[in-house]
mmCIF file of C-alpha atoms and ligand atoms in Angstrom:
data_model
loop_
_atom_site.group_PDB
_atom_site.id
_atom_site.type_symbol
_atom_site.label_atom_id
_atom_site.label_comp_id
_atom_site.label_asym_id
_atom_site.label_seq_id
_atom_site.Cartn_x
_atom_site.Cartn_y
_atom_site.Cartn_z
ATOM 1 C CA MET J 1 -0.125 0.312 -0.261
ATOM 2 C CA GLY J 2 1.205 3.554 -0.357
ATOM 3 C CA ASP J 3 -1.838 6.478 0.279
ATOM 4 C CA ILE J 4 -0.078 9.648 1.236
ATOM 5 C CA GLN J 5 -2.300 12.282 2.480
ATOM 6 C CA ILE J 6 -0.607 15.800 3.153
ATOM 7 C CA ARG J 7 -2.514 18.223 5.236
ATOM 8 C CA GLY J 8 -1.509 21.422 5.174
ATOM 9 C CA ALA J 9 2.145 21.193 4.773
ATOM 10 C CA THR J 10 3.878 24.216 5.498
ATOM 11 C CA LYS J 11 7.595 24.882 5.284
ATOM 12 C CA ARG J 12 9.335 27.752 6.268
ATOM 13 C CA PHE J 13 13.308 28.402 5.852
ATOM 14 C CA GLY J 14 13.765 31.576 7.832
ATOM 15 C CA ALA J 15 11.575 34.699 6.228
ATOM 16 C CA VAL J 16 11.286 32.003 3.020
ATOM 17 C CA THR J 17 8.065 29.876 3.080
ATOM 18 C CA ALA J 18 8.647 26.969 0.664
ATOM 19 C CA VAL J 19 5.690 25.068 1.024
ATOM 20 C CA ASP J 20 2.603 26.656 1.989
ATOM 21 C CA GLY J 21 -0.682 24.969 3.286
ATOM 22 C CA VAL J 22 -0.435 22.279 0.623
ATOM 23 C CA SER J 23 -2.863 19.532 1.209
ATOM 24 C CA LEU J 24 -2.776 16.904 -1.612
ATOM 25 C CA ASP J 25 -3.796 12.762 -1.416
ATOM 26 C CA VAL J 26 -2.192 10.367 -3.640
ATOM 27 C CA ALA J 27 -3.930 7.472 -4.006
ATOM 28 C CA ASP J 28 -2.237 4.651 -3.756
ATOM 29 C CA GLY J 29 -0.679 3.325 -6.774
ATOM 30 C CA GLU J 30 -0.688 6.678 -8.732
ATOM 31 C CA PHE J 31 2.185 8.126 -10.948
ATOM 32 C CA LEU J 32 1.957 11.811 -9.077
ATOM 33 C CA VAL J 33 4.059 14.573 -10.430
ATOM 34 C CA LEU J 34 5.086 17.678 -8.464
ATOM 35 C CA LEU J 35 5.411 20.070 -11.008
ATOM 36 C CA GLY J 36 6.881 23.825 -10.865
ATOM 37 C CA PRO J 37 9.145 26.827 -11.836
ATOM 38 C CA SER J 38 12.305 26.577 -10.142
ATOM 39 C CA GLY J 39 12.188 27.374 -6.625
ATOM 40 C CA CYS J 40 8.345 26.777 -6.016
ATOM 41 C CA GLY J 41 8.776 24.133 -3.172
ATOM 42 C CA LYS J 42 9.075 20.940 -5.235
ATOM 43 C CA SER J 43 11.784 19.840 -3.697
ATOM 44 C CA THR J 44 11.057 20.828 0.122
ATOM 45 C CA LEU J 45 8.244 19.037 -0.255
ATOM 46 C CA LEU J 46 9.350 15.161 -1.225
ATOM 47 C CA ARG J 47 11.348 16.082 1.141
ATOM 48 C CA ALA J 48 8.985 16.531 3.794
ATOM 49 C CA ILE J 49 7.262 13.600 2.474
ATOM 50 C CA ALA J 50 10.785 11.477 2.929
ATOM 51 C CA GLY J 51 11.125 12.631 6.474
ATOM 52 C CA LEU J 52 14.329 14.550 5.305
ATOM 53 C CA THR J 53 13.013 18.172 5.849
ATOM 54 C CA PRO J 54 11.012 18.072 9.032
ATOM 55 C CA LEU J 55 7.366 20.464 8.171
ATOM 56 C CA THR J 56 6.519 23.412 10.359
ATOM 57 C CA ALA J 57 3.184 22.986 10.231
ATOM 58 C CA GLY J 58 1.037 20.508 8.775
ATOM 59 C CA ALA J 59 0.646 16.906 8.766
ATOM 60 C CA LEU J 60 1.247 13.273 6.528
ATOM 61 C CA GLU J 61 -0.072 10.379 6.385
ATOM 62 C CA LEU J 62 0.885 7.048 4.699
ATOM 63 C CA ASP J 63 -1.836 4.342 4.617
ATOM 64 C CA GLY J 64 -3.916 6.720 7.430
ATOM 65 C CA ARG J 65 -0.853 6.133 9.971
ATOM 66 C CA ASP J 66 0.110 9.700 10.628
ATOM 67 C CA ILE J 67 4.317 9.664 9.970
ATOM 68 C CA THR J 68 4.339 13.558 10.724
ATOM 69 C CA HIS J 69 7.262 12.436 13.425
ATOM 70 C CA THR J 70 8.624 9.365 11.882
ATOM 71 C CA PRO J 71 11.965 8.642 11.159
ATOM 72 C CA PRO J 72 12.571 8.500 7.812
ATOM 73 C CA ARG J 73 13.755 5.206 8.025
ATOM 74 C CA GLU J 74 10.499 4.347 9.316
ATOM 75 C CA ARG J 75 8.721 5.817 6.629
ATOM 76 C CA ASP J 76 8.975 3.108 4.275
ATOM 77 C CA LEU J 77 9.623 4.968 1.105
ATOM 78 C CA ALA J 78 12.157 5.054 -1.156
ATOM 79 C CA MET J 79 13.709 8.388 -2.673
ATOM 80 C CA VAL J 80 16.057 8.290 -5.844
ATOM 81 C CA PHE J 81 17.941 11.568 -6.573
ATOM 82 C CA GLN J 82 18.380 13.699 -9.383
ATOM 83 C CA SER J 83 22.513 12.937 -8.565
ATOM 84 C CA TYR J 84 22.418 9.235 -7.929
ATOM 85 C CA ALA J 85 24.471 9.464 -4.546
ATOM 86 C CA LEU J 86 26.001 5.853 -5.884
ATOM 87 C CA TYR J 87 28.844 4.419 -3.805
ATOM 88 C CA PRO J 88 31.728 4.542 -6.244
ATOM 89 C CA HIS J 89 34.090 2.172 -4.800
ATOM 90 C CA LEU J 90 31.043 -0.959 -4.686
ATOM 91 C CA SER J 91 30.255 -2.599 -7.822
ATOM 92 C CA VAL J 92 26.369 -2.567 -8.836
ATOM 93 C CA GLU J 93 25.519 -5.379 -7.065
ATOM 94 C CA ARG J 94 26.764 -4.468 -4.064
ATOM 95 C CA ASN J 95 25.092 -0.096 -4.373
ATOM 96 C CA ILE J 96 21.775 -1.933 -5.436
ATOM 97 C CA GLY J 97 21.862 -4.741 -2.322
ATOM 98 C CA PHE J 98 22.699 -1.623 0.502
ATOM 99 C CA PRO J 99 19.997 -1.218 1.868
ATOM 100 C CA LEU J 100 19.094 -4.682 2.005
ATOM 101 C CA ARG J 101 22.333 -5.395 4.202
ATOM 102 C CA ALA J 102 21.654 -2.347 6.295
ATOM 103 C CA ARG J 103 18.732 -4.395 7.168
ATOM 104 C CA ARG J 104 21.077 -7.457 7.909
ATOM 105 C CA GLN J 105 19.161 -8.929 6.001
ATOM 106 C CA SER J 106 20.806 -13.085 5.236
ATOM 107 C CA ARG J 107 23.091 -13.237 2.069
ATOM 108 C CA HIS J 108 20.861 -15.559 0.037
ATOM 109 C CA ASP J 109 17.865 -13.349 0.354
ATOM 110 C CA ILE J 110 20.364 -10.547 -0.745
ATOM 111 C CA ARG J 111 21.638 -12.140 -3.438
ATOM 112 C CA ARG J 112 18.389 -13.440 -4.829
ATOM 113 C CA LYS J 113 16.529 -9.664 -4.614
ATOM 114 C CA VAL J 114 19.132 -7.932 -6.167
ATOM 115 C CA ALA J 115 18.860 -10.759 -8.893
ATOM 116 C CA GLU J 116 15.275 -9.984 -9.354
ATOM 117 C CA VAL J 117 15.687 -6.096 -9.462
ATOM 118 C CA ALA J 118 18.429 -6.281 -11.750
ATOM 119 C CA GLY J 119 16.443 -8.209 -13.931
ATOM 120 C CA THR J 120 13.546 -5.714 -14.044
ATOM 121 C CA LEU J 121 16.150 -3.146 -14.926
ATOM 122 C CA GLU J 122 18.031 -4.743 -17.589
ATOM 123 C CA LEU J 123 21.189 -4.676 -15.037
ATOM 124 C CA SER J 124 21.925 -8.347 -15.211
ATOM 125 C CA GLU J 125 25.050 -7.861 -17.632
ATOM 126 C CA LEU J 126 26.350 -5.137 -15.588
ATOM 127 C CA LEU J 127 26.506 -6.349 -11.823
ATOM 128 C CA GLN J 128 30.292 -6.294 -11.007
ATOM 129 C CA ARG J 129 30.575 -3.152 -12.307
ATOM 130 C CA ARG J 130 31.304 0.005 -10.857
ATOM 131 C CA PRO J 131 29.547 3.048 -10.952
ATOM 132 C CA ARG J 132 31.944 4.757 -13.154
ATOM 133 C CA GLU J 133 32.441 2.299 -15.523
ATOM 134 C CA LEU J 134 28.466 3.353 -16.301
ATOM 135 C CA SER J 135 26.924 5.493 -18.793
ATOM 136 C CA GLY J 136 24.264 8.036 -16.821
ATOM 137 C CA GLY J 137 21.294 6.200 -17.789
ATOM 138 C CA GLN J 138 23.012 2.926 -16.280
ATOM 139 C CA ARG J 139 23.464 5.021 -13.153
ATOM 140 C CA GLN J 140 20.244 5.664 -13.196
ATOM 141 C CA ARG J 141 18.690 2.291 -13.501
ATOM 142 C CA VAL J 142 21.370 1.029 -10.188
ATOM 143 C CA ALA J 143 19.978 4.408 -8.438
ATOM 144 C CA LEU J 144 16.081 3.175 -9.266
ATOM 145 C CA GLY J 145 17.135 -0.728 -8.276
ATOM 146 C CA ARG J 146 18.338 -0.065 -5.253
ATOM 147 C CA ALA J 147 15.275 2.084 -4.134
ATOM 148 C CA LEU J 148 13.260 -0.431 -5.771
ATOM 149 C CA VAL J 149 14.720 -3.719 -4.074
ATOM 150 C CA ARG J 150 13.749 -2.353 -0.660
ATOM 151 C CA ASP J 151 10.025 -2.778 -1.662
ATOM 152 C CA PRO J 152 8.692 0.342 -0.835
ATOM 153 C CA GLY J 153 5.819 1.936 0.637
ATOM 154 C CA ALA J 154 5.664 4.323 -2.530
ATOM 155 C CA PHE J 155 9.207 5.891 -4.401
ATOM 156 C CA LEU J 156 9.866 9.398 -4.039
ATOM 157 C CA LEU J 157 11.548 10.924 -7.184
ATOM 158 C CA ASP J 158 13.274 14.117 -7.478
ATOM 159 C CA GLU J 159 14.230 15.131 -11.200
ATOM 160 C CA PRO J 160 15.688 11.486 -11.966
ATOM 161 C CA LEU J 161 16.333 12.552 -15.430
ATOM 162 C CA SER J 162 17.900 15.896 -15.277
ATOM 163 C CA ASN J 163 21.314 14.107 -15.602
ATOM 164 C CA LEU J 164 20.921 12.456 -19.153
ATOM 165 C CA ASP J 165 20.902 13.414 -23.203
ATOM 166 C CA ALA J 166 18.056 13.906 -24.787
ATOM 167 C CA LYS J 167 17.481 11.009 -26.401
ATOM 168 C CA LEU J 168 18.129 8.926 -22.981
ATOM 169 C CA ARG J 169 15.644 10.395 -21.144
ATOM 170 C CA ALA J 170 13.248 9.949 -23.632
ATOM 171 C CA SER J 171 13.407 6.514 -23.199
ATOM 172 C CA THR J 172 14.153 6.071 -19.464
ATOM 173 C CA ARG J 173 10.951 8.180 -19.695
ATOM 174 C CA TYR J 174 8.742 5.032 -21.894
ATOM 175 C CA GLU J 175 10.825 2.955 -18.632
ATOM 176 C CA LEU J 176 9.722 3.968 -15.840
ATOM 177 C CA VAL J 177 6.407 4.553 -17.132
ATOM 178 C CA GLU J 178 6.323 0.479 -17.701
ATOM 179 C CA LEU J 179 7.814 -0.029 -14.577
ATOM 180 C CA HIS J 180 4.958 1.619 -12.513
ATOM 181 C CA ARG J 181 2.841 0.035 -14.753
ATOM 182 C CA ARG J 182 4.575 -3.263 -13.746
ATOM 183 C CA LEU J 183 4.735 -2.572 -10.260
ATOM 184 C CA ARG J 184 1.090 -0.946 -9.312
ATOM 185 C CA ALA J 185 3.301 1.294 -6.981
ATOM 186 C CA THR J 186 2.758 5.154 -5.530
ATOM 187 C CA PHE J 187 5.458 7.141 -7.090
ATOM 188 C CA VAL J 188 5.603 10.650 -6.365
ATOM 189 C CA TYR J 189 7.796 12.157 -8.980
ATOM 190 C CA VAL J 190 9.319 15.791 -9.117
ATOM 191 C CA THR J 191 10.495 17.908 -12.394
ATOM 192 C CA HIS J 192 10.041 21.063 -14.186
ATOM 193 C CA ASP J 193 9.964 19.703 -16.991
ATOM 194 C CA GLN J 194 5.863 19.483 -18.941
ATOM 195 C CA VAL J 195 6.941 17.138 -21.101
ATOM 196 C CA GLU J 196 7.859 15.080 -18.502
ATOM 197 C CA ALA J 197 4.927 15.799 -16.374
ATOM 198 C CA MET J 198 2.470 15.178 -19.320
ATOM 199 C CA THR J 199 4.106 12.076 -20.412
ATOM 200 C CA MET J 200 4.137 10.273 -17.398
ATOM 201 C CA ALA J 201 2.246 11.573 -14.976
ATOM 202 C CA THR J 202 -1.844 9.915 -13.930
ATOM 203 C CA ARG J 203 -2.096 12.903 -12.109
ATOM 204 C CA ILE J 204 -0.159 16.670 -11.831
ATOM 205 C CA ALA J 205 -0.056 18.623 -9.338
ATOM 206 C CA ILE J 206 1.342 22.229 -10.182
ATOM 207 C CA LEU J 207 2.976 24.157 -8.019
ATOM 208 C CA ASN J 208 4.051 28.251 -7.777
ATOM 209 C CA GLN J 209 5.776 29.603 -5.237
ATOM 210 C CA GLY J 210 4.973 27.149 -2.394
ATOM 211 C CA ARG J 211 1.712 26.938 -3.193
ATOM 212 C CA LEU J 212 -0.585 24.514 -5.147
ATOM 213 C CA GLU J 213 -2.268 25.367 -8.055
ATOM 214 C CA GLN J 214 -3.930 22.720 -9.401
ATOM 215 C CA VAL J 215 -4.358 18.977 -9.459
ATOM 216 C CA GLY J 216 -5.680 17.063 -11.938
ATOM 217 C CA THR J 217 -4.813 15.041 -14.914
ATOM 218 C CA PRO J 218 -2.552 15.850 -17.660
ATOM 219 C CA GLU J 219 -6.113 16.666 -19.559
ATOM 220 C CA GLU J 220 -7.395 18.181 -17.143
ATOM 221 C CA VAL J 221 -4.697 20.695 -16.319
ATOM 222 C CA TYR J 222 -3.747 21.560 -19.896
ATOM 223 C CA ASP J 223 -7.803 21.922 -21.091
ATOM 224 C CA GLU J 224 -8.881 23.683 -18.218
ATOM 225 C CA PRO J 225 -6.390 25.558 -15.959
ATOM 226 C CA ALA J 226 -7.306 26.382 -13.321
ATOM 227 C CA SER J 227 -5.247 29.722 -13.322
ATOM 228 C CA GLU J 228 -3.856 31.851 -14.882
ATOM 229 C CA PHE J 229 -0.582 30.841 -14.052
ATOM 230 C CA VAL J 230 -0.998 27.442 -14.594
ATOM 231 C CA ALA J 231 -2.109 28.294 -18.555
ATOM 232 C CA GLY J 232 0.802 29.848 -18.959
ATOM 233 C CA PHE J 233 2.813 27.190 -17.780
ATOM 234 C CA LEU J 234 1.396 24.353 -19.555
ATOM 235 C CA GLY J 235 1.947 24.191 -23.474
ATOM 236 C CA SER J 236 5.265 24.976 -25.853
ATOM 237 C CA PRO J 237 5.084 28.145 -26.666
ATOM 238 C CA PRO J 238 2.144 28.601 -23.789
ATOM 239 C CA MET J 239 -0.935 30.052 -23.487
ATOM 240 C CA ASN J 240 -1.829 33.621 -25.368
ATOM 241 C CA LEU J 241 -3.137 35.531 -22.622
ATOM 242 C CA PHE J 242 -4.139 38.991 -22.845
ATOM 243 C CA PRO J 243 -6.870 42.030 -21.642
ATOM 244 C CA ALA J 244 -10.090 42.280 -22.713
ATOM 245 C CA THR J 245 -13.565 43.412 -21.488
ATOM 246 C CA ILE J 246 -16.792 41.610 -21.774
ATOM 247 C CA VAL J 247 -19.603 42.898 -23.398
ATOM 248 C CA SER J 248 -23.288 42.211 -24.375
ATOM 249 C CA ARG J 249 -23.823 42.611 -28.010
ATOM 250 C CA VAL J 250 -27.710 43.880 -28.468
ATOM 251 C CA SER J 251 -28.664 41.213 -30.941
ATOM 252 C CA ARG J 252 -31.963 41.011 -32.300
ATOM 253 C CA VAL J 253 -32.747 37.415 -32.577
ATOM 254 C CA SER J 254 -32.322 36.582 -28.678
ATOM 255 C CA ARG J 255 -33.483 37.869 -25.157
ATOM 256 C CA GLY J 256 -30.236 39.588 -23.658
ATOM 257 C CA GLY J 257 -27.062 40.271 -25.342
ATOM 258 C CA GLU J 258 -24.713 37.280 -26.788
ATOM 259 C CA LEU J 259 -21.605 37.988 -25.234
ATOM 260 C CA VAL J 260 -17.735 39.239 -26.887
ATOM 261 C CA ALA J 261 -14.600 39.550 -25.448
ATOM 262 C CA LEU J 262 -12.697 43.183 -27.126
ATOM 263 C CA ALA J 263 -9.964 44.145 -27.343
ATOM 264 C CA PRO J 264 -7.747 46.225 -30.226
ATOM 265 C CA GLY J 265 -8.077 44.355 -33.743
ATOM 266 C CA MET J 266 -10.630 41.585 -31.739
ATOM 267 C CA GLU J 267 -14.172 41.118 -31.235
ATOM 268 C CA VAL J 268 -14.055 37.057 -29.947
ATOM 269 C CA PRO J 269 -17.765 35.543 -29.784
ATOM 270 C CA LEU J 270 -17.592 33.409 -26.337
ATOM 271 C CA GLY J 271 -20.791 31.132 -27.041
ATOM 272 C CA ARG J 272 -23.268 33.060 -24.543
ATOM 273 C CA ARG J 273 -25.971 35.165 -24.068
ATOM 274 C CA GLY J 274 -27.194 37.481 -21.370
ATOM 275 C CA GLU J 275 -26.874 40.842 -20.165
ATOM 276 C CA VAL J 276 -23.284 41.415 -18.470
ATOM 277 C CA PRO J 277 -22.144 44.527 -17.369
ATOM 278 C CA ASP J 278 -18.684 45.138 -18.935
ATOM 279 C CA THR J 279 -16.156 43.306 -17.490
ATOM 280 C CA ASP J 280 -12.440 43.752 -18.100
ATOM 281 C CA VAL J 281 -10.354 40.129 -17.754
ATOM 282 C CA VAL J 282 -7.531 38.408 -18.933
ATOM 283 C CA LEU J 283 -8.299 35.985 -22.120
ATOM 284 C CA GLY J 284 -6.429 32.819 -22.827
ATOM 285 C CA ILE J 285 -5.893 30.675 -26.548
ATOM 286 C CA ARG J 286 -3.839 28.151 -27.021
ATOM 287 C CA PRO J 287 -1.865 29.092 -30.416
ATOM 288 C CA GLU J 288 -2.751 25.919 -31.563
ATOM 289 C CA HIS J 289 -7.139 26.401 -30.895
ATOM 290 C CA LEU J 290 -6.212 30.309 -33.353
ATOM 291 C CA ARG J 291 -7.147 29.402 -36.679
ATOM 292 C CA PRO J 292 -5.166 31.757 -39.639
ATOM 293 C CA ASN J 293 -8.250 32.752 -42.575
ATOM 294 C CA ARG J 294 -10.449 30.858 -42.108
ATOM 295 C CA PRO J 295 -14.312 32.552 -42.564
ATOM 296 C CA HIS J 296 -16.183 34.726 -39.271
ATOM 297 C CA PRO J 297 -12.581 36.023 -38.289
ATOM 298 C CA ALA J 298 -12.730 37.235 -34.121
ATOM 299 C CA MET J 299 -9.137 39.094 -34.437
ATOM 300 C CA SER J 300 -7.275 40.813 -37.318
ATOM 301 C CA GLY J 301 -3.978 41.653 -37.385
ATOM 302 C CA THR J 302 0.065 41.300 -38.746
ATOM 303 C CA VAL J 303 2.186 38.355 -39.501
ATOM 304 C CA ARG J 304 5.493 39.382 -37.566
ATOM 305 C CA LEU J 305 8.097 36.408 -38.036
ATOM 306 C CA LEU J 306 7.364 32.475 -39.438
ATOM 307 C CA GLU J 307 9.388 29.527 -37.168
ATOM 308 C CA ASN J 308 10.353 26.534 -38.389
ATOM 309 C CA LEU J 309 9.585 23.406 -36.118
ATOM 310 C CA GLY J 310 10.115 20.816 -38.623
ATOM 311 C CA GLY J 311 6.429 18.737 -38.988
ATOM 312 C CA GLU J 312 4.577 22.339 -37.254
ATOM 313 C CA GLU J 313 5.169 26.138 -37.685
ATOM 314 C CA ILE J 314 4.588 28.782 -35.470
ATOM 315 C CA ALA J 315 3.537 32.296 -36.846
ATOM 316 C CA HIS J 316 4.121 35.265 -34.518
ATOM 317 C CA CYS J 317 1.339 38.023 -35.372
ATOM 318 C CA ALA J 318 0.514 41.667 -33.961
ATOM 319 C CA VAL J 319 -3.068 41.797 -33.378
ATOM 320 C CA GLY J 320 -3.858 45.623 -31.942
ATOM 321 C CA GLU J 321 -1.297 45.738 -28.646
ATOM 322 C CA VAL J 322 -0.741 41.773 -28.586
ATOM 323 C CA ARG J 323 1.294 39.614 -29.967
ATOM 324 C CA LEU J 324 0.344 36.266 -30.423
ATOM 325 C CA CYS J 325 0.992 32.686 -31.760
ATOM 326 C CA VAL J 326 -0.210 30.956 -33.432
ATOM 327 C CA ARG J 327 0.958 26.640 -34.372
ATOM 328 C CA GLY J 328 -0.073 24.554 -37.031
ATOM 329 C CA PRO J 329 0.912 21.916 -39.165
ATOM 330 C CA ARG J 330 3.623 23.472 -41.495
ATOM 331 C CA PRO J 331 3.536 24.887 -43.804
ATOM 332 C CA LEU J 332 0.866 26.847 -42.349
ATOM 333 C CA GLY J 333 0.444 29.126 -45.892
ATOM 334 C CA LEU J 334 1.618 32.634 -43.988
ATOM 335 C CA ALA J 335 5.004 35.341 -44.910
ATOM 336 C CA ALA J 336 5.855 37.784 -42.659
ATOM 337 C CA GLY J 337 4.275 41.099 -43.514
ATOM 338 C CA ASP J 338 0.898 39.517 -44.578
ATOM 339 C CA GLU J 339 -2.279 40.693 -43.286
ATOM 340 C CA ILE J 340 -4.200 37.795 -41.760
ATOM 341 C CA GLY J 341 -7.883 37.007 -39.814
ATOM 342 C CA LEU J 342 -7.742 34.579 -36.857
ATOM 343 C CA ALA J 343 -10.911 32.519 -35.820
ATOM 344 C CA VAL J 344 -11.507 30.780 -32.145
ATOM 345 C CA GLU J 345 -13.790 28.116 -30.923
ATOM 346 C CA PRO J 346 -16.057 29.808 -28.272
ATOM 347 C CA GLY J 347 -15.155 26.721 -26.240
ATOM 348 C CA HIS J 348 -11.173 27.265 -26.639
ATOM 349 C CA VAL J 349 -11.409 30.706 -24.992
ATOM 350 C CA HIS J 350 -10.389 30.798 -21.797
ATOM 351 C CA VAL J 351 -11.509 33.568 -19.104
ATOM 352 C CA PHE J 352 -9.309 34.627 -16.325
ATOM 353 C CA HIS J 353 -9.847 36.894 -13.122
ATOM 354 C CA PRO J 354 -7.309 39.921 -13.836
ATOM 355 C CA GLU J 355 -6.368 40.833 -10.565
ATOM 356 C CA THR J 356 -6.881 36.978 -8.780
ATOM 357 C CA GLY J 357 -5.497 35.205 -11.920
ATOM 358 C CA ARG J 358 -8.156 32.656 -11.290
ATOM 359 C CA ARG J 359 -10.063 30.936 -13.756
ATOM 360 C CA LEU J 360 -13.710 32.450 -14.637
ATOM 361 C CA ARG J 361 -16.819 30.144 -14.535
ATOM 362 C CA TRP J 362 -20.270 30.589 -16.525
ATOM 363 C CA GLN J 363 -23.031 30.525 -14.345
ATOM 364 C CA ASP J 364 -26.296 29.544 -16.359
ATOM 365 C CA ASP J 365 -29.601 30.451 -15.010
ATOM 366 C CA GLY J 366 -32.055 29.218 -17.726
ATOM 367 C CA ALA J 367 -31.641 30.949 -20.599
ATOM 368 C CA GLU J 368 -29.508 33.923 -18.539
ATOM 369 C CA THR J 369 -25.344 34.371 -18.315
ATOM 370 C CA VAL J 370 -24.844 36.341 -15.460
ATOM 371 C CA PRO J 371 -21.298 37.441 -15.180
ATOM 372 C CA PRO J 372 -18.423 35.059 -14.767
ATOM 373 C CA SER J 373 -17.279 34.573 -11.309
ATOM 374 C CA PRO J 374 -13.636 32.894 -10.267
ATOM 375 C CA THR J 375 -13.846 29.138 -9.410
ATOM 376 C CA GLU J 376 -14.708 27.875 -6.176
ATOM 377 C CA HIS J 377 -11.987 25.578 -4.821
ATOM 378 C CA THR J 378 -11.412 22.802 -2.711
ATOM 379 C CA GLU J 379 -8.829 22.357 -0.495
ATOM 380 C CA GLN J 380 -7.122 19.929 -2.843
ATOM 381 C CA GLY J 381 -7.096 23.162 -5.657
ATOM 382 C CA VAL J 382 -9.481 20.905 -7.731
ATOM 383 C CA PRO J 383 -12.690 23.092 -9.255
ATOM 384 C CA ALA J 384 -15.826 21.832 -7.310
HETATM 385 N N1 ATP Z 401 18.122 24.500 3.254
HETATM 386 C C1 ATP Z 401 17.665 25.475 2.694
HETATM 387 N N2 ATP Z 401 17.875 26.861 3.612
HETATM 388 C C2 ATP Z 401 17.130 28.109 3.343
HETATM 389 N N3 ATP Z 401 16.404 27.994 2.349
HETATM 390 C C3 ATP Z 401 15.683 26.947 1.346
HETATM 391 C C4 ATP Z 401 16.384 25.608 1.376
HETATM 392 N N4 ATP Z 401 16.184 25.044 0.857
HETATM 393 C C5 ATP Z 401 15.413 25.192 0.356
HETATM 394 N N5 ATP Z 401 15.174 26.175 0.083
HETATM 395 C C6 ATP Z 401 14.748 27.773 -0.170
HETATM 396 O O1 ATP Z 401 12.915 27.225 -0.452
HETATM 397 C C7 ATP Z 401 12.399 27.056 -1.801
HETATM 398 C C8 ATP Z 401 11.921 26.061 -3.038
HETATM 399 O O2 ATP Z 401 13.107 25.257 -2.602
HETATM 400 P P1 ATP Z 401 13.081 23.818 -3.734
HETATM 401 O O3 ATP Z 401 14.089 23.259 -3.483
HETATM 402 O O4 ATP Z 401 12.215 23.282 -3.020
HETATM 403 O O5 ATP Z 401 12.667 24.177 -4.612
HETATM 404 P P2 ATP Z 401 12.486 23.413 -6.136
HETATM 405 O O6 ATP Z 401 10.339 23.135 -6.312
HETATM 406 O O7 ATP Z 401 13.085 22.078 -6.334
HETATM 407 O O8 ATP Z 401 12.983 24.296 -7.220
HETATM 408 P P3 ATP Z 401 14.172 23.597 -8.858
HETATM 409 O O9 ATP Z 401 13.247 22.499 -9.759
HETATM 410 O O10 ATP Z 401 15.258 24.705 -9.167
HETATM 411 O O11 ATP Z 401 15.059 22.026 -7.973
HETATM 412 C C9 ATP Z 401 13.512 28.009 -2.524
HETATM 413 O O12 ATP Z 401 13.214 29.929 -2.400
HETATM 414 C C10 ATP Z 401 15.335 27.925 -2.056
HETATM 415 O O13 ATP Z 401 15.616 28.567 -1.658
HETATM 416 MG MG1 MG Z 402 14.000 20.984 -6.351
#
């Protein structure tokens, strides 16, 4: 079992609040990724779960048992660090078996268990080598093996792939997902790499300055970001975010007006009807959702620059005062200097509160739409 409950976890280092009231349930067998920019508190939170950093406030439970003050070695959790922290003078076999020797298991049991783990990680041929005789990826697997051999309740991994080159990262990513599938164990995995998070996680928890911004499946956090921060952090290039004003445009056909977001050079239909007072918001549209040269463009502007990414192309465009990225399969059929119209489907327009940055949700009251209000959030940062 490996069910981890984090309740109001807070860690201060003097004046710095590294982790700020984080509450999160990690279910048994989940692959939970802690994602966020450098310094947002990911490692501190992971080390607190491992027991290496005591919390200033809050509580931790493992399978319903309070472990807030339990020493690390009694927590039944295995941690894998970015630097592999292998013993350079010991063979691969002895590195992997180290935790079992520390627990004084029999030589026979240790040999059997190490052989089993080495088989899983395809290290059987390398057991007599020293760490310096291994590639980065092989060393990382040895570090994983040392965690695996203990059969822990959960694995805690802190940027384990960041020392690997791009190709090895991609293949090790795949191996880790396979391993997780086979072991059905709980993984809590720290990274600042959104590709790792999107491809590996069953759920992603996004941290910003020690606070939990949102927890959800990769699809949820990408498709319905709970805040401007999450919207701008995920995606490459990130979501276009710019100020706009929502107004009701009088319409002859419907009772109440049609809601549109206005900004210089744009009039973006929101697919809603109702009477709302003019409301300042931040609008968000992903680059892949802006379609050049379609009927009924919501904006008009100029292409400034094209970037060729191989299979795809990015057009940097100026619309009124804002710069927008448009992404699509190459060729987009555009050239620098072109005047263009850009269309977007109402379902792909995100709206955020201009001060709090929280996502605004429409509340439909019969046929009427009332002004959007900030998303209600539960303690876990998940939309209620
Ligand atoms: N031992 C410490 N003493 C003082 N401040 C610390 C200590 N450890 C971390 N911090 C501070 O706490 C904040 C969070 O640090 P943390 O290492 O958890 O960030 P991170 O999200 O893991 O960043 P990175 O992606 O760069 O590894 C930072 O501002 C950091 O400077
Ligand atoms: Mg870190």
